[in-house]
């Protein structure tokens, strides 16, 4: 990865087009600067879909 990962185009939030359901999950994170922080968050999020499937 060349350069800083923070030097990218801003991403706009997506609007919610469907009504909320009981199964909706919203996750908001603040990640500290640095590759190690991004790797830590990526590691946690990597297994999130498995957790949701078992709930």
Backbone as a printed PyTorch tensor [residue, N CA C, xyz], in Angstrom:
tensor([[[  0.8500,  -1.1620,   0.0000],
         [  0.0000,   0.0000,   0.0000],
         [  0.8960,   1.2250,   0.0000]],

        [[  0.7570,   2.0550,  -0.9880],
         [  1.5850,   3.2410,  -1.1130],
         [  0.8330,   4.4320,  -0.5520]],

        [[  1.5210,   5.2760,   0.1840],
         [  0.8930,   6.4720,   0.7460],
         [  0.0420,   6.1400,   1.9510]],

        [[ -0.6410,   7.1260,   2.4220],
         [ -1.4810,   6.9560,   3.6060],
         [ -2.8690,   6.4860,   3.2020]],

        [[ -3.4370,   5.5920,   3.9790],
         [ -4.7920,   5.1260,   3.6890],
         [ -5.8240,   6.2240,   3.9230]],

        [[ -5.4150,   7.3100,   4.5450],
         [ -6.3350,   8.4140,   4.8270],
         [ -6.4240,   9.3710,   3.6420]],

        [[ -5.6240,   9.1670,   2.5920],
         [ -5.6180,  10.0360,   1.4190],
         [ -6.5490,   9.4910,   0.3440]],

        [[ -7.7910,   9.2440,   0.6790],
         [ -8.7170,   8.7130,  -0.3000],
         [ -9.9420,   9.6060,  -0.4140]],

        [[-10.7440,   9.3270,  -1.3950],
         [-11.9430,  10.1130,  -1.6510],
         [-12.9300,   9.9010,  -0.5080]],

        [[-13.5580,  10.9710,  -0.0050],
         [-14.5450,  10.8180,   1.0680],
         [-15.7080,   9.9290,   0.6190]],

        [[-16.2430,   9.1720,   1.5380],
         [-17.3510,   8.2690,   1.2420],
         [-18.6170,   8.8360,   1.8730]],

        [[-19.6600,   8.9900,   1.0570],
         [-20.9400,   9.4890,   1.5560],
         [-21.7070,   8.3640,   2.2340]],

        [[-22.4340,   8.7080,   3.2780],
         [-23.2760,   7.7280,   3.9630],
         [-24.3820,   7.2610,   3.0320]],

        [[-24.7950,   6.0200,   3.1920],
         [-25.8940,   5.4850,   2.4020],
         [-27.1970,   5.6820,   3.1620]],

        [[-28.2280,   6.0790,   2.4360],
         [-29.5300,   6.2380,   3.0790],
         [-30.1940,   4.8680,   3.2220]],

        [[-31.1200,   4.7740,   4.1490],
         [-31.8530,   3.5310,   4.3870],
         [-33.1760,   3.6310,   3.6510]],

        [[-33.3780,   2.7540,   2.6560],
         [-34.5820,   2.8000,   1.8270],
         [-35.7040,   1.9030,   2.3390]],

        [[-35.3830,   0.9570,   3.1840],
         [-36.3820,   0.0080,   3.6680],
         [-36.7150,   0.3110,   5.1230]],

        [[-37.9020,  -0.0760,   5.5600],
         [-38.2370,   0.1070,   6.9690],
         [-37.3150,  -0.7400,   7.8470]],

        [[-37.0850,  -0.2740,   9.0470],
         [-36.2350,  -1.0130,   9.9660],
         [-36.9150,  -2.3100,  10.3820]],

        [[-36.1230,  -3.3200,  10.5670],
         [-36.6440,  -4.6000,  11.0370],
         [-36.0180,  -4.9250,  12.3840]],

        [[-36.5220,  -5.9640,  13.0260],
         [-35.9410,  -6.3660,  14.3060],
         [-34.5370,  -6.9120,  14.1230]],

        [[-34.1790,  -7.3050,  12.9130],
         [-32.8770,  -7.9110,  12.6580],
         [-31.8390,  -6.8960,  12.1750]],

        [[-32.1810,  -5.6290,  12.1670],
         [-31.2420,  -4.6170,  11.6800],
         [-30.0920,  -4.4270,  12.6650]],

        [[-28.8970,  -4.2840,  12.1290],
         [-27.7060,  -4.0520,  12.9390],
         [-26.9850,  -2.8390,  12.3710]],

        [[-26.6920,  -1.8780,  13.2210],
         [-25.9490,  -0.6970,  12.8090],
         [-24.6970,  -0.6130,  13.6590]],

        [[-23.5820,  -0.4460,  13.0230],
         [-22.3040,  -0.4160,  13.7160],
         [-21.5500,   0.8270,  13.2860]],

        [[-21.1380,   1.6290,  14.2490],
         [-20.3600,   2.8290,  13.9780],
         [-19.0430,   2.7150,  14.7230]],

        [[-17.9650,   2.9570,  14.0160],
         [-16.6380,   2.8230,  14.6080],
         [-15.8180,   4.0800,  14.4020]],

        [[-14.9500,   4.3460,  15.3370],
         [-13.9150,   5.3580,  15.1760],
         [-12.5900,   4.6230,  15.2780]],

        [[-11.7760,   4.7490,  14.2460],
         [-10.5190,   4.0100,  14.1830],
         [ -9.3620,   4.9840,  14.3140]],

        [[ -8.4410,   4.6740,  15.2080],
         [ -7.2440,   5.5000,  15.3740],
         [ -6.3950,   5.4120,  14.1100]],

        [[ -5.5670,   6.3990,  13.9020],
         [ -4.6900,   6.3950,  12.7350],
         [ -3.6630,   5.2840,  12.8460]],

        [[ -3.2700,   4.7760,  11.7180],
         [ -2.2030,   3.7860,  11.6780],
         [ -2.6470,   2.4350,  11.1640]],

        [[ -1.7160,   1.7500,  10.5480],
         [ -1.9790,   0.4410,   9.9520],
         [ -2.4090,  -0.5840,  11.0000]],

        [[ -1.7910,  -0.5540,  12.1670],
         [ -2.1230,  -1.5300,  13.2120],
         [ -3.5750,  -1.3950,  13.6550]],

        [[ -4.0520,  -0.1630,  13.7620],
         [ -5.4480,   0.0630,  14.1550],
         [ -6.4010,  -0.4640,  13.0930]],

        [[ -6.0820,  -0.1930,  11.8290],
         [ -6.9260,  -0.6880,  10.7420],
         [ -6.9380,  -2.2130,  10.7040]],

        [[ -5.7990,  -2.8320,  10.9390],
         [ -5.7260,  -4.2910,  10.9420],
         [ -6.5300,  -4.8750,  12.1020]],

        [[ -6.4900,  -4.2200,  13.2510],
         [ -7.2510,  -4.6970,  14.4040],
         [ -8.7500,  -4.6460,  14.1220]],

        [[ -9.2130,  -3.5500,  13.5560],
         [-10.6360,  -3.4110,  13.2370],
         [-11.0290,  -4.4110,  12.1530]],

        [[-10.1950,  -4.5560,  11.1400],
         [-10.4880,  -5.5140,  10.0690],
         [-10.5880,  -6.9320,  10.6260]],

        [[ -9.7480,  -7.2580,  11.5860],
         [ -9.7960,  -8.5800,  12.2000],
         [-11.0880,  -8.8210,  12.9500]],

        [[-11.5690,  -7.8070,  13.6340],
         [-12.8360,  -7.9340,  14.3670],
         [-14.0060,  -8.0310,  13.3960]],

        [[-14.0050,  -7.1890,  12.3760],
         [-15.1200,  -7.1680,  11.4340],
         [-15.1500,  -8.3990,  10.5390]],

        [[-14.0150,  -9.0500,  10.3710],
         [-13.9270, -10.2140,   9.4950],
         [-14.8950, -11.3160,   9.9160]],

        [[-15.1000, -11.5010,  11.2040],
         [-15.9870, -12.5490,  11.6840],
         [-17.3850, -12.0800,  12.0190]],

        [[-17.6990, -10.8350,  11.7310],
         [-18.9990, -10.2800,  12.1060],
         [-20.1520, -10.9770,  11.3970]],

        [[-19.9990, -11.3000,  10.1270],
         [-21.0980, -11.9470,   9.4100],
         [-21.4130, -13.3230,   9.9880]],

        [[-20.4170, -14.0350,  10.4880],
         [-20.6670, -15.3250,  11.1350],
         [-21.4650, -15.1450,  12.4230]],

        [[-21.1650, -14.1010,  13.1710],
         [-21.8930, -13.8220,  14.4050],
         [-23.3510, -13.5150,  14.1030]],

        [[-23.5930, -12.7110,  13.0890],
         [-24.9580, -12.3210,  12.7440],
         [-25.7610, -13.5330,  12.2850]],

        [[-25.1290, -14.4600,  11.5650],
         [-25.8300, -15.6530,  11.0900],
         [-26.2900, -16.5380,  12.2450]],

        [[-25.5930, -16.4880,  13.3700],
         [-25.9360, -17.3620,  14.4870],
         [-26.9020, -16.7340,  15.4720]],

        [[-27.2160, -15.4740,  15.3080],
         [-28.1160, -14.7950,  16.2440],
         [-29.5540, -15.0680,  15.8710]]])
